[in-house]
PDB file of C-alpha atoms in Angstrom:
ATOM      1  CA  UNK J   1     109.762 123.828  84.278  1.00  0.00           C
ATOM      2  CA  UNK J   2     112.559 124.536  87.177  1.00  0.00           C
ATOM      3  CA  UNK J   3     109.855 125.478  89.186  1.00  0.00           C
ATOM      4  CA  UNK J   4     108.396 121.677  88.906  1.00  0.00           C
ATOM      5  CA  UNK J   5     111.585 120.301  89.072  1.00  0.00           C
ATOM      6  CA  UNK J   6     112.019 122.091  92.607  1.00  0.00           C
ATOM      7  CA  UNK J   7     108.720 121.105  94.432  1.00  0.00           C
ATOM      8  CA  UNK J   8     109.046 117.362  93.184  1.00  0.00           C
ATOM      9  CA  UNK J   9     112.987 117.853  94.820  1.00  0.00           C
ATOM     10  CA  UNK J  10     111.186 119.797  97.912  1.00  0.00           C
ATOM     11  CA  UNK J  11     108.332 116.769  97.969  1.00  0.00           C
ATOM     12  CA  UNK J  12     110.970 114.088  97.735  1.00  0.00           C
ATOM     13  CA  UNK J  13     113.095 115.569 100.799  1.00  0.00           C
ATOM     14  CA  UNK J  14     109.920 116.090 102.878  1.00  0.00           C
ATOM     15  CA  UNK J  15     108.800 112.105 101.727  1.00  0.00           C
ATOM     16  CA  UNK J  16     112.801 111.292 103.178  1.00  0.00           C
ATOM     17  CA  UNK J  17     112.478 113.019 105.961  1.00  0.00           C
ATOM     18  CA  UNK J  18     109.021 111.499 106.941  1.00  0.00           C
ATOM     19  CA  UNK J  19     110.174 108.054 106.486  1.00  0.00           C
ATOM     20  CA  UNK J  20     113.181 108.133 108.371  1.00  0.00           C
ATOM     21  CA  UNK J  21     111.343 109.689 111.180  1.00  0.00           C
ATOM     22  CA  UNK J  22     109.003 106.825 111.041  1.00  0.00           C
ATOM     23  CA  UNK J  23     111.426 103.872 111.342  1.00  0.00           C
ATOM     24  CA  UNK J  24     112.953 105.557 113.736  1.00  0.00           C
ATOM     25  CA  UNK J  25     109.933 105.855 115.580  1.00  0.00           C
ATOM     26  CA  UNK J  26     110.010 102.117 115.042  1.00  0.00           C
ATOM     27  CA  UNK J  27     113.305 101.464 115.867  1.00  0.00           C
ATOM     28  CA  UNK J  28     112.445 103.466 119.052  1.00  0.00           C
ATOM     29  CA  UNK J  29     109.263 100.520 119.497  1.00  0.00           C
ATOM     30  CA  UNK J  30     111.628  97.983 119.215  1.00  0.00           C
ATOM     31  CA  UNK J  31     113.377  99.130 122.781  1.00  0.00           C
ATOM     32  CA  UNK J  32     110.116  99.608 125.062  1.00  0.00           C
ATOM     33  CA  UNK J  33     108.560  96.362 126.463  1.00  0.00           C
ATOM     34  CA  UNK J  34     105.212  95.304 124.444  1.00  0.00           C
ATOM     35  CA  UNK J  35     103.093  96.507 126.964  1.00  0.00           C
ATOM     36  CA  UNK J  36     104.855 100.055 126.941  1.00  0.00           C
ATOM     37  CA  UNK J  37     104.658 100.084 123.343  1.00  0.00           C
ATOM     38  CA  UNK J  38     100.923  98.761 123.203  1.00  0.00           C
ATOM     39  CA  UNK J  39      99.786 101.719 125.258  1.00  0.00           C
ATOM     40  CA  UNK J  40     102.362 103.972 123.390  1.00  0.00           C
ATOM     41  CA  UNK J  41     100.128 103.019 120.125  1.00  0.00           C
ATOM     42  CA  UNK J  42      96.506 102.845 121.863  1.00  0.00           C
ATOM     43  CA  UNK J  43      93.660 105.526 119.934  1.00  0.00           C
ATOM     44  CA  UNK J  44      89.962 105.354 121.572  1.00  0.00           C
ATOM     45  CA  UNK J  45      87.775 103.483 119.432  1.00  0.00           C
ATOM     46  CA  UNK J  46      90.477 100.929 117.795  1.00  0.00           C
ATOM     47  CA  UNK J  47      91.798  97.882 118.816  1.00  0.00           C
ATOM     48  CA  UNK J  48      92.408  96.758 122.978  1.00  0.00           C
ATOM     49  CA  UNK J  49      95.762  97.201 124.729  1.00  0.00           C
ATOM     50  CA  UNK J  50      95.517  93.646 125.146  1.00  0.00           C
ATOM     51  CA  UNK J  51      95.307  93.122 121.649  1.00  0.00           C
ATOM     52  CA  UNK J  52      97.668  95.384 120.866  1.00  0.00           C
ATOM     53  CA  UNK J  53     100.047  93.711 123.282  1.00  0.00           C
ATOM     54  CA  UNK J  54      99.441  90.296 121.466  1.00  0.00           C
ATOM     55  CA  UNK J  55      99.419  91.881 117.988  1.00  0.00           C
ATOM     56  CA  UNK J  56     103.232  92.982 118.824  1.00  0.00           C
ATOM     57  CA  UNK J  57     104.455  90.103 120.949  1.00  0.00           C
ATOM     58  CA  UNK J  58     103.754  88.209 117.306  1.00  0.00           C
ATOM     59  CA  UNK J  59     105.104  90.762 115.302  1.00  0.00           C
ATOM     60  CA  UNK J  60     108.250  90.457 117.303  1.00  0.00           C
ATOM     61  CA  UNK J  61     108.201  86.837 117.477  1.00  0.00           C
ATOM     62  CA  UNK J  62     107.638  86.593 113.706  1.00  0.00           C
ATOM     63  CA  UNK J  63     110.733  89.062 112.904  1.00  0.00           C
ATOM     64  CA  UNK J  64     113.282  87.154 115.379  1.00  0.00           C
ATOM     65  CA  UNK J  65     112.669  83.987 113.674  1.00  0.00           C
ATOM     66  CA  UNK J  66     112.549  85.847 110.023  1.00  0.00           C
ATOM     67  CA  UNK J  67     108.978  85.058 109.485  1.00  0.00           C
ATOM     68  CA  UNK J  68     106.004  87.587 108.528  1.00  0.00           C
ATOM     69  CA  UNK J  69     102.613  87.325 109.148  1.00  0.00           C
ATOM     70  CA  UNK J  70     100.061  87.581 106.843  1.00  0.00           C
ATOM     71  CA  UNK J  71      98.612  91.087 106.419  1.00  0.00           C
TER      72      UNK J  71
END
């Protein structure tokens, strides 16, 4: 049973970890302009820069003014 108890402690840290690197990564997001972070974000096959660039001009907009969109 300690053995359990020690990889769901091991999983939680690693689970920590991962988030906080994530909103930092965020965070991070938050400092670039929207076109920097549009391209930052860009994979082949999904969505445009240019929709990207919109997609987080709103996002930002939303969050200043304490609004969120609709997923």
């Amino acid at each position: 049973m300690t053995a359990s108890l020690d990889a769901a402690r091991t999983r939680t840290a690693a689970i920590r970890a991962a988030a906080r690197i994530w909103r930092h990564g965020l965070d991070a997001m938050d400092y670039q302009t929207a076109a920097d972070a549009a391209r930052a974000c860009h994979q082949p096959g999904g969505p445009s820069l240019d929709e990207l660039q919109q997609r987080i001009t709103a996002d930002r907009a939303d969050r200043a003014t304490g609004h969120r969109a609709a997923a």
